[in-house]
Structure formats: structure tokens, C-alpha cells
């Protein structure tokens, strides 16, 4: 197998996700033969540093020896079994562990096999809870502007990425949309805390007006990732939790992207010391190995479905691969690595290195902001740094950074004008310096011409 061969065969039969396939007339596909740690290697031996953890999933590196060992052991006993009526050890152990490490009050695990499906589960479960409790008026959801919760129709409905919403509008549910607490838009001199509180007023007003018809508020705690790595202060979550309680509305925390240490704590909700009614997890759950997702909820929610069969109150949802034994094994091995490596503490030094290595970019004439939450660092390019006027999306400035990074052996995949690092936790301080150097060059090239 060589690079050209696999590219030709791929383009003859595949349709890639999130891709205008015509781009590949000029933008080469990158075939990957092997992964090791934070690095990916093509068929010619060319290496790329995976600065985005392969779409934010990988935590402890590719081909991690510990996860590999655990998976090989599991392969010899059980690969998969139906989870309705049957169970197995990896799913029981994983559920016990998740109940132990997630915020207090989350006692039940319901599995699916990707992030979007977990969001569907949470939305349906919240709606169905209220229905089982006799509150049939509750049929709507509140979401934040610029949020992203996945691609299936329910998850897409509670997202607010303009292109997606406009395109699929006729197919979607109609959520109520509150302004985002995104601190990029704070006033000059205003801090994150005050801006997040200021933005909460609109959410409070929406809850006050619509709580009787609202099942739940769904949020991406601390970082709206797909929306451009936009960040807010934990005080917003604190206020939201209290308001949801006051108005009798559920809180769904979508930690699919930010869970498992990305924001500096194991779960982002910890920074606000809150427990949601539903916690959606996926991506890092299996260390980036296998598709798996889970929704954790409270016994209060569980009890609303627990009844005699004839009452028809059971939750109506299943996927064939729910609770797959290999995926659960990868998840358990990943959680073992968190303990063995004391990863959350160890990441503090890496996060500090990311901050130091990119500090100079804060003064760049075409950088509007360098922001960070733990292991997520974002650099926002802008046409005019002082007014924060963005580059027109048609100019595809981020793509120029992407191309440059590939030529230097790094995988950076900007979101529009936002260049970001979300590396696996096995990245070294020197590799972070390398990424910062490549990003700086890429930003210089991308913003150098008008
Ligand atoms: N929620 C959030 C916050 C996400 O970032 C994503 C994926 N980027 C999803 C949901 C959807 O997950 P999946 O791609 O596994 O369907």
C-alpha cells in the first residue's frame, strides 16, 4: 500500500464527513498507516502531530499500550452482547466507576454509541420524564446561541450553527435560543465573571416566561467547542443550575467534548460545583478508541420510568451496539490511565506550557484573542484586532493555517478563523512549543495577505 494508491481508491468509493469532496481536487487526503502517542504516520513515513486529538477523542495517545493490552484480553472472552435482558462485566464496572467519578446525584447510566445519540437520549428522557409525571405541556428545550450538540435531527435542532440550522430548518424542532455567555463579546475592561452574569439575565427571562412549556436547558459547560472554542465563566452554570431548580426545568450538560479533563477538571461542571440532571459523555470516554456514549441521570428521573409494564412508562430507546463490551473495556482502561498517570494534575503543567508558548500571539496584529480553559487553547484571528472585525468566511484563512501545519508535520484544523490546540495528554512540552511555532507561522501566512 502506498499513499497515492490509497488516495485514488478512497476517492473512488468514499464520501468523507464534514467535507466538500470537491476540495480534494486540490487538497490532498492524508492516508494514515499508523499512530503512536500523539503522532500519526502516513505510508511514506511522514509524521503529523495530532494537535486536535483526532476530533477531540484521543486522550492518552494512539496505539496506547495499556488500552491495547486490555482490549486484547477482552477480545478473547466477549466482543459484544445485546444489552437488553443481558449484561456483562465491562459495562457494570464502567457504570459503577462513572457514577463514582461524576458529580454527585448522577446514579444511573444509559448507553448509546456516539455523542449525537447521547443528546437524543437526554432530550427524549427529559421530555418523557415530564410526560410520565403528568406534565404534558412540557415539549420544548432552551439552548444557547452558537451551541453545537451533534448532527442527528434532535441534536441538530438544539444546536445553533447558522449554516446547519438554515439548511435543515424545515426538519428541525424549534428550541428557544438564549444569548450565549461567550466572553469573546464582553466589553473592554469587563471580566469573564461579570460578562457571564450579565448574559445570564436573558436566560433567566426566558425561563421565567417559558418554564411551563420547557423540558430542559441544554448547555456545553465552559466551552462551546464547535462554535469556535468560545468560553464562559463557571458562574453562568451556577446561576443556571439554581434557576432550573427554581423554575422546575431540567439541566442537560453536554460534556461530550469537554469531559474527561479537557477544561482542567475531570468534568467542566465541577468548576461550578453543580450536578446536572443529565450528563452526556462520549469522545474521550473510550480514550479515542471506539464509539461509545453514555447519559448519566438521577434516581429521581429513573424512578419516573420504573413502573408495572402495563402502564407503558418505560423509556423507549435502544441502539444495537449499546454498551459494547470492547468499547466499555477501552473506557475502563482509559480511566485506569487517569489514575496511574495522575493525569488531571499532570495536565496543569502542559496547560501552563500551552499558555506560555502562545503568549506572544496576544500582540499579533491579526489576533483578536488568545483564550484558554485547561487543555483547550484557542487563538482567534481577525481582520482588525482592535475592532475584532472577523475575516470573511469565504477567505478560508483557517484552511491556510491547516495547509501550512500539514507541510510542517502538524495536524491543526481551525474552526473558521479560530486556530486551537486540544492535544492528547501524552503531548510533551517540546511538542507544545513546536505546535506554537507552527501555529504562529501559519497565522503569519494566513493573515499576511489581504
Ligand atoms: N456534543 C458536543 C458538545 C460535541 O462537540 C459533539 C461532537 N463534536 C457532539 C455533541 C456530537 O458527537 P458525535 O460527533 O459523536 O455524534
Coordinates of C-alpha atoms and ligand atoms in Angstrom, one line a residue:
X1 CA 0.0 0.0 0.0
X2 CA 1.3 3.5 -0.8
X3 CA -0.1 7.0 -0.3
X4 CA -1.2 7.6 -3.9
X5 CA -2.8 4.2 -4.3
X6 CA -4.9 4.5 -1.2
X7 CA -6.0 8.1 -2.0
X8 CA -7.1 7.1 -5.5
X9 CA -9.0 4.1 -4.2
X10 CA -10.6 6.2 -1.4
X11 CA -11.8 8.9 -3.7
X12 CA -13.4 6.3 -6.0
X13 CA -15.7 4.9 -3.2
X14 CA -15.8 7.1 -0.1
X15 CA -17.7 10.2 0.9
X16 CA -16.0 11.9 3.8
X17 CA -17.7 13.6 6.8
X18 CA -17.9 17.4 7.1
X19 CA -16.2 17.7 3.7
X20 CA -16.9 19.4 0.4
X21 CA -15.4 16.5 -1.6
X22 CA -14.5 18.8 -4.5
X23 CA -11.9 20.3 -2.2
X24 CA -9.9 17.1 -2.7
X25 CA -9.2 18.1 -6.2
X26 CA -6.6 20.4 -4.8
X27 CA -6.3 19.4 -1.1
X28 CA -4.7 16.0 -0.8
X29 CA -6.3 13.5 1.6
X30 CA -3.8 12.3 4.2
X31 CA -3.7 8.5 4.4
X32 CA -2.6 7.2 7.8
X33 CA -0.9 3.9 8.2
X34 CA 0.0 4.0 11.9
X35 CA -0.5 6.0 15.1
X36 CA 1.7 6.2 18.1
X37 CA 1.3 8.5 21.0
X38 CA 0.4 12.0 19.8
X39 CA 1.8 11.2 16.3
X40 CA 0.2 9.9 13.1
X41 CA 2.3 8.4 10.3
X42 CA 1.4 8.1 6.6
X43 CA 2.5 5.3 4.2
X44 CA 5.7 7.1 3.3
X45 CA 6.7 7.6 6.9
X46 CA 5.7 11.2 7.0
X47 CA 4.6 12.2 10.5
X48 CA 1.9 14.6 11.8
X49 CA 1.4 15.7 15.4
X50 CA -2.3 15.2 16.2
X51 CA -2.9 18.6 17.9
X52 CA -6.7 18.1 17.8
X53 CA -6.8 14.6 19.3
X54 CA -8.5 13.3 16.1
X55 CA -11.7 15.3 16.5
X56 CA -11.2 15.7 20.3
X57 CA -11.4 12.0 21.1
X58 CA -7.9 10.8 21.9
X59 CA -6.6 11.3 25.4
X60 CA -3.6 9.0 26.0
X61 CA -2.2 8.7 22.5
X62 CA -2.8 6.4 19.5
X63 CA -2.0 2.7 19.9
X64 CA -1.7 3.2 23.7
X65 CA 0.0 0.0 25.0
X66 CA -2.2 -0.2 28.2
X67 CA -5.5 0.2 26.3
X68 CA -4.3 -2.2 23.6
X69 CA -3.5 -4.8 26.2
X70 CA -6.9 -4.5 27.9
X71 CA -8.7 -4.8 24.6
X72 CA -6.7 -7.9 23.6
X73 CA -7.6 -9.6 26.9
X74 CA -11.3 -8.7 26.4
X75 CA -11.3 -9.9 22.8
X76 CA -10.7 -13.4 24.0
X77 CA -13.8 -13.5 26.2
X78 CA -16.6 -11.3 24.8
X79 CA -16.7 -8.7 22.0
X80 CA -20.4 -7.8 22.3
X81 CA -23.7 -8.9 23.6
X82 CA -27.2 -7.5 23.4
X83 CA -27.7 -5.2 26.4
X84 CA -31.5 -5.7 26.7
X85 CA -32.1 -8.6 29.1
X86 CA -28.4 -9.4 29.2
X87 CA -25.4 -7.7 30.8
X88 CA -21.6 -8.1 31.1
X89 CA -18.8 -7.2 33.4
X90 CA -17.2 -4.3 31.5
X91 CA -20.5 -2.4 31.3
X92 CA -21.2 -3.0 35.0
X93 CA -17.7 -2.0 36.1
X94 CA -17.7 1.1 33.9
X95 CA -21.1 2.2 35.2
X96 CA -20.0 1.9 38.8
X97 CA -16.9 3.9 38.0
X98 CA -18.8 6.6 36.2
X99 CA -21.3 7.0 39.0
X100 CA -18.3 7.3 41.4
X101 CA -16.4 10.0 39.4
X102 CA -19.1 12.2 38.0
X103 CA -20.8 15.0 40.1
X104 CA -23.0 13.8 43.0
X105 CA -26.5 12.7 42.4
X106 CA -25.8 11.1 39.0
X107 CA -26.6 7.4 39.7
X108 CA -27.8 5.8 36.5
X109 CA -26.0 5.1 33.2
X110 CA -27.9 4.8 29.9
X111 CA -25.6 3.9 26.9
X112 CA -25.6 4.8 23.3
X113 CA -22.8 4.7 20.7
X114 CA -22.0 8.3 19.7
X115 CA -22.3 11.8 21.0
X116 CA -25.4 12.8 19.0
X117 CA -27.3 9.8 20.1
X118 CA -26.5 10.6 23.7
X119 CA -28.0 14.0 23.2
X120 CA -31.1 12.4 21.6
X121 CA -31.4 10.2 24.7
X122 CA -31.1 13.1 27.1
X123 CA -33.7 15.2 25.2
X124 CA -36.2 12.2 24.9
X125 CA -35.6 11.2 28.5
X126 CA -36.3 14.7 29.9
X127 CA -39.5 15.0 27.8
X128 CA -40.6 11.5 28.8
X129 CA -39.9 12.2 32.5
X130 CA -42.3 15.2 32.5
X131 CA -44.9 13.2 30.5
X132 CA -44.7 10.3 33.0
X133 CA -45.1 12.9 35.8
X134 CA -48.3 14.2 34.1
X135 CA -46.8 17.4 32.7
X136 CA -47.7 17.1 29.1
X137 CA -47.3 20.8 28.3
X138 CA -43.5 20.5 28.6
X139 CA -42.4 19.9 25.0
X140 CA -39.7 22.5 24.3
X141 CA -36.0 23.0 25.0
X142 CA -33.9 26.0 25.7
X143 CA -30.4 26.2 24.1
X144 CA -27.7 28.8 23.8
X145 CA -26.8 30.7 20.7
X146 CA -23.7 29.3 18.9
X147 CA -24.1 25.9 20.5
X148 CA -23.4 22.5 18.9
X149 CA -24.8 19.2 20.1
X150 CA -24.4 16.9 17.1
X151 CA -25.8 16.0 13.7
X152 CA -28.9 13.8 14.1
X153 CA -32.1 15.8 13.8
X154 CA -32.9 16.2 17.5
X155 CA -29.3 17.1 18.4
X156 CA -29.1 19.4 15.4
X157 CA -32.4 21.1 16.5
X158 CA -30.9 22.2 19.8
X159 CA -27.7 23.4 18.1
X160 CA -27.2 26.9 16.7
X161 CA -24.6 26.7 14.0
X162 CA -26.2 29.0 11.4
X163 CA -25.3 27.0 8.2
X164 CA -26.7 23.8 9.7
X165 CA -29.8 25.5 11.1
X166 CA -30.6 27.3 7.8
X167 CA -30.1 24.2 5.7
X168 CA -32.1 21.8 7.7
X169 CA -34.6 24.2 9.2
X170 CA -37.8 22.6 7.8
X171 CA -36.8 19.3 9.5
X172 CA -36.0 20.7 13.0
X173 CA -37.7 21.1 16.4
X174 CA -38.0 24.7 17.4
X175 CA -36.0 25.4 20.6
X176 CA -35.9 28.7 22.5
X177 CA -32.5 30.3 22.0
X178 CA -30.8 32.3 24.8
X179 CA -27.9 34.6 24.0
X180 CA -24.5 32.9 24.6
X181 CA -22.4 33.8 27.6
X182 CA -19.4 33.6 25.2
X183 CA -16.9 36.0 26.7
X184 CA -15.3 37.0 23.4
X185 CA -18.1 39.6 23.2
X186 CA -17.5 41.2 26.7
X187 CA -17.0 44.9 26.8
X188 CA -13.5 46.3 27.0
X189 CA -12.3 46.1 30.6
X190 CA -15.1 43.7 31.6
X191 CA -14.1 40.4 33.1
X192 CA -15.4 36.9 32.3
X193 CA -17.3 36.6 35.6
X194 CA -19.2 39.9 35.2
X195 CA -20.0 39.3 31.5
X196 CA -21.3 35.8 32.1
X197 CA -23.6 37.1 34.9
X198 CA -24.8 39.9 32.6
X199 CA -25.6 37.4 29.8
X200 CA -27.5 35.2 32.3
X201 CA -30.2 37.8 32.6
X202 CA -31.7 36.8 29.2
X203 CA -31.7 33.1 30.1
X204 CA -33.5 34.0 33.4
X205 CA -36.1 36.0 31.5
X206 CA -36.6 33.1 29.0
X207 CA -37.1 30.6 31.9
X208 CA -39.5 32.9 33.7
X209 CA -41.6 33.3 30.5
X210 CA -41.5 29.7 29.2
X211 CA -40.8 27.3 32.1
X212 CA -44.2 25.7 31.9
X213 CA -43.6 24.5 28.4
X214 CA -39.9 23.8 28.8
X215 CA -38.5 20.3 29.5
X216 CA -34.8 21.2 29.8
X217 CA -32.0 23.7 29.1
X218 CA -29.0 22.1 27.3
X219 CA -25.5 23.6 27.5
X220 CA -21.9 22.8 26.7
X221 CA -20.3 23.7 30.0
X222 CA -17.5 26.3 29.9
X223 CA -16.5 25.9 26.2
X224 CA -18.7 26.0 23.1
X225 CA -16.3 23.9 21.1
X226 CA -17.7 23.6 17.6
X227 CA -18.9 27.2 17.9
X228 CA -15.3 28.3 17.8
X229 CA -13.9 27.3 21.2
X230 CA -15.8 30.2 22.8
X231 CA -15.6 30.2 26.6
X232 CA -17.5 31.4 29.6
X233 CA -17.1 31.6 33.4
X234 CA -18.4 28.8 35.7
X235 CA -20.7 31.4 37.4
X236 CA -23.1 31.1 34.4
X237 CA -23.5 27.4 35.2
X238 CA -24.0 28.1 38.9
X239 CA -26.8 30.5 38.1
X240 CA -28.3 28.3 35.5
X241 CA -28.5 25.3 37.9
X242 CA -30.2 27.5 40.6
X243 CA -32.7 28.9 38.0
X244 CA -33.5 25.5 36.6
X245 CA -34.4 24.3 40.1
X246 CA -36.4 27.4 40.8
X247 CA -38.5 27.0 37.6
X248 CA -38.8 23.2 37.5
X249 CA -36.8 22.7 34.3
X250 CA -34.1 20.0 33.8
X251 CA -30.4 20.9 33.1
X252 CA -28.6 18.8 30.4
X253 CA -24.8 19.2 30.5
X254 CA -23.4 18.1 27.2
X255 CA -19.8 17.3 28.2
X256 CA -19.2 15.2 25.1
X257 CA -16.3 17.5 24.1
X258 CA -15.2 19.0 27.4
X259 CA -15.5 15.9 29.7
X260 CA -12.6 13.8 30.8
X261 CA -10.2 16.6 31.8
X262 CA -10.3 18.9 28.8
X263 CA -11.1 22.0 30.8
X264 CA -8.6 21.2 33.6
X265 CA -11.0 19.3 35.8
X266 CA -12.4 15.8 35.1
X267 CA -15.7 17.3 34.3
X268 CA -16.4 21.0 33.5
X269 CA -19.4 21.1 35.8
X270 CA -17.1 20.6 38.8
X271 CA -15.8 24.1 38.3
X272 CA -19.2 25.4 39.1
X273 CA -19.8 22.8 41.7
X274 CA -23.1 21.8 40.1
X275 CA -24.7 18.5 39.2
X276 CA -26.8 18.5 36.0
X277 CA -30.0 16.3 35.7
X278 CA -28.4 14.7 32.6
X279 CA -24.7 14.4 31.8
X280 CA -23.9 13.4 28.2
X281 CA -20.4 11.9 27.7
X282 CA -18.7 10.4 24.6
X283 CA -15.4 11.2 22.7
X284 CA -12.7 10.8 25.4
X285 CA -14.9 8.2 27.2
X286 CA -13.0 5.4 25.4
X287 CA -9.7 7.3 25.1
X288 CA -10.4 7.8 21.4
X289 CA -10.6 4.1 20.6
X290 CA -14.2 3.1 20.0
X291 CA -17.6 4.7 19.6
X292 CA -19.5 4.8 22.9
X293 CA -21.6 7.3 24.7
X294 CA -23.5 7.5 27.9
X295 CA -26.1 9.7 29.6
X296 CA -25.9 9.8 33.4
X297 CA -29.0 10.8 35.3
X298 CA -30.5 10.8 38.8
X299 CA -32.6 8.2 40.5
X300 CA -35.4 10.8 40.6
X301 CA -35.5 10.6 36.8
X302 CA -35.1 6.8 36.8
X303 CA -37.9 6.4 39.2
X304 CA -40.4 8.2 37.0
X305 CA -40.0 5.4 34.4
X306 CA -39.9 2.5 36.9
X307 CA -43.4 1.0 36.9
X308 CA -45.6 -2.0 36.1
X309 CA -45.2 -3.0 32.4
X310 CA -48.8 -2.4 31.6
X311 CA -48.5 1.4 32.5
X312 CA -46.2 1.7 29.4
X313 CA -44.0 4.1 31.2
X314 CA -40.6 2.5 30.2
X315 CA -38.1 4.6 28.3
X316 CA -38.3 3.9 24.5
X317 CA -34.8 3.9 23.1
X318 CA -32.1 1.5 22.0
X319 CA -29.2 1.1 19.7
X320 CA -27.7 -2.3 18.5
X321 CA -24.3 -1.6 19.8
X322 CA -25.4 0.0 23.1
X323 CA -22.9 -0.8 25.9
X324 CA -20.5 -2.7 23.6
X325 CA -18.1 -4.8 25.7
X326 CA -14.9 -3.7 23.8
X327 CA -15.8 -0.1 24.0
X328 CA -16.6 -0.4 27.7
X329 CA -13.2 -2.1 28.2
X330 CA -11.4 0.7 26.4
X331 CA -13.3 3.2 28.6
X332 CA -12.2 1.3 31.8
X333 CA -8.6 1.2 30.6
X334 CA -8.7 4.9 29.9
X335 CA -10.0 5.6 33.4
X336 CA -7.1 3.4 34.8
X337 CA -4.7 5.6 32.9
X338 CA -6.2 8.8 34.5
X339 CA -5.3 7.3 37.9
X340 CA -1.9 5.8 37.0
X341 CA -0.7 9.0 35.5
X342 CA -2.5 11.4 37.8
X343 CA -3.5 13.0 34.6
X344 CA -5.5 15.9 35.8
X345 CA -2.6 17.2 37.9
X346 CA -0.1 16.4 35.3
X347 CA -2.1 18.3 32.7
X348 CA -1.6 21.6 34.7
X349 CA 2.0 21.8 33.6
X350 CA 1.0 21.1 30.0
X351 CA -1.7 23.7 30.1
X352 CA 0.8 26.2 31.5
X353 CA 3.2 25.4 28.7
X354 CA 0.5 26.0 26.1
X355 CA -0.2 29.4 27.7
X356 CA 3.5 30.4 27.8
X357 CA 4.2 29.1 24.3
X358 CA 1.4 31.2 22.7
X359 CA 1.6 34.3 24.9
X360 CA 3.4 36.3 22.2
X361 CA 0.4 35.8 19.9
X362 CA -1.7 38.1 22.1
X363 CA 0.1 41.0 20.5
X364 CA -0.2 39.8 16.9
X365 CA -1.9 42.4 14.7
X366 CA -4.4 39.9 13.4
X367 CA -5.1 38.0 16.6
X368 CA -8.2 39.3 18.4
X369 CA -7.8 36.9 21.4
X370 CA -5.9 34.0 22.9
X371 CA -8.1 32.2 25.3
X372 CA -7.8 29.0 27.3
X373 CA -9.6 26.6 29.6
X374 CA -7.3 23.9 30.8
X375 CA -6.2 21.7 27.9
X376 CA -8.1 23.7 25.3
X377 CA -6.3 26.8 23.9
X378 CA -7.7 28.9 21.1
X379 CA -6.3 31.7 19.0
X380 CA -8.8 33.8 17.2
X381 CA -7.7 35.5 14.0
X382 CA -9.3 38.8 13.0
X383 CA -9.0 41.3 10.1
X384 CA -8.8 44.1 12.6
X385 CA -7.5 43.3 16.1
X386 CA -8.9 46.4 17.7
X387 CA -12.4 46.2 16.3
X388 CA -12.4 42.4 16.2
X389 CA -13.8 42.5 12.7
X390 CA -13.6 38.9 11.6
X391 CA -12.3 37.7 8.3
X392 CA -15.0 36.8 5.8
X393 CA -15.5 33.0 6.0
X394 CA -15.1 32.8 2.2
X395 CA -11.5 33.7 2.5
X396 CA -10.9 30.4 4.3
X397 CA -8.0 31.8 6.4
X398 CA -8.1 28.8 8.7
X399 CA -7.6 26.5 5.8
X400 CA -4.3 28.3 5.0
X401 CA -3.2 27.5 8.6
X402 CA -4.3 23.9 8.1
X403 CA -2.2 23.6 4.9
X404 CA 0.8 25.2 6.4
X405 CA 0.7 23.0 9.5
X406 CA 0.5 19.9 7.4
X407 CA 3.6 21.0 5.5
X408 CA 5.4 21.2 8.8
X409 CA 4.1 17.9 10.2
X410 CA 1.2 19.0 12.4
X411 CA -2.5 18.4 12.3
X412 CA -4.2 21.8 13.2
X413 CA -7.7 22.0 11.9
X414 CA -9.0 25.6 12.6
X415 CA -12.7 26.2 13.1
X416 CA -13.2 29.2 10.7
X417 CA -10.9 31.9 12.0
X418 CA -10.1 30.0 15.2
X419 CA -6.8 28.1 15.5
X420 CA -6.8 25.8 18.5
X421 CA -4.9 23.1 20.3
X422 CA -6.7 20.3 22.0
X423 CA -3.9 17.7 22.2
X424 CA -3.8 14.3 23.7
X425 CA -2.4 14.3 27.2
X426 CA 0.7 12.4 26.2
X427 CA 1.9 15.5 24.3
X428 CA 5.3 16.7 25.5
X429 CA 6.3 20.3 26.5
X430 CA 8.6 20.3 23.5
X431 CA 5.9 19.2 21.2
X432 CA 3.7 22.0 22.5
X433 CA 6.5 24.5 21.7
X434 CA 6.6 23.0 18.2
X435 CA 2.8 23.4 17.8
X436 CA 3.0 27.1 18.9
X437 CA 5.8 27.7 16.4
X438 CA 3.8 26.1 13.5
X439 CA 0.6 27.9 14.5
X440 CA 2.5 31.3 14.6
X441 CA 4.0 30.7 11.2
X442 CA 0.6 29.6 9.9
X443 CA -1.2 32.6 11.3
X444 CA 1.5 34.9 9.8
X445 CA 1.0 33.3 6.4
X446 CA -2.8 33.2 6.6
X447 CA -3.1 36.9 7.7
X448 CA -0.2 38.2 5.7
X449 CA -2.1 38.9 2.6
X450 CA -5.4 40.8 2.4
Ligands
LIG1 N1 -21.9 17.5 21.6 C1 -20.8 18.2 21.5 C2 -20.5 19.3 22.5 C3 -19.8 17.9 20.5 O1 -18.7 18.6 20.4 C4 -20.1 16.8 19.6 C5 -19.1 16.4 18.5 N2 -18.2 17.3 18.1 C6 -21.3 16.1 19.7 C7 -22.2 16.5 20.7 C8 -21.7 15.0 18.8 O2 -20.9 13.9 19.0 P1 -20.8 12.8 17.8 O3 -19.9 13.5 16.7 O4 -20.1 11.7 18.4 O5 -22.1 12.5 17.3

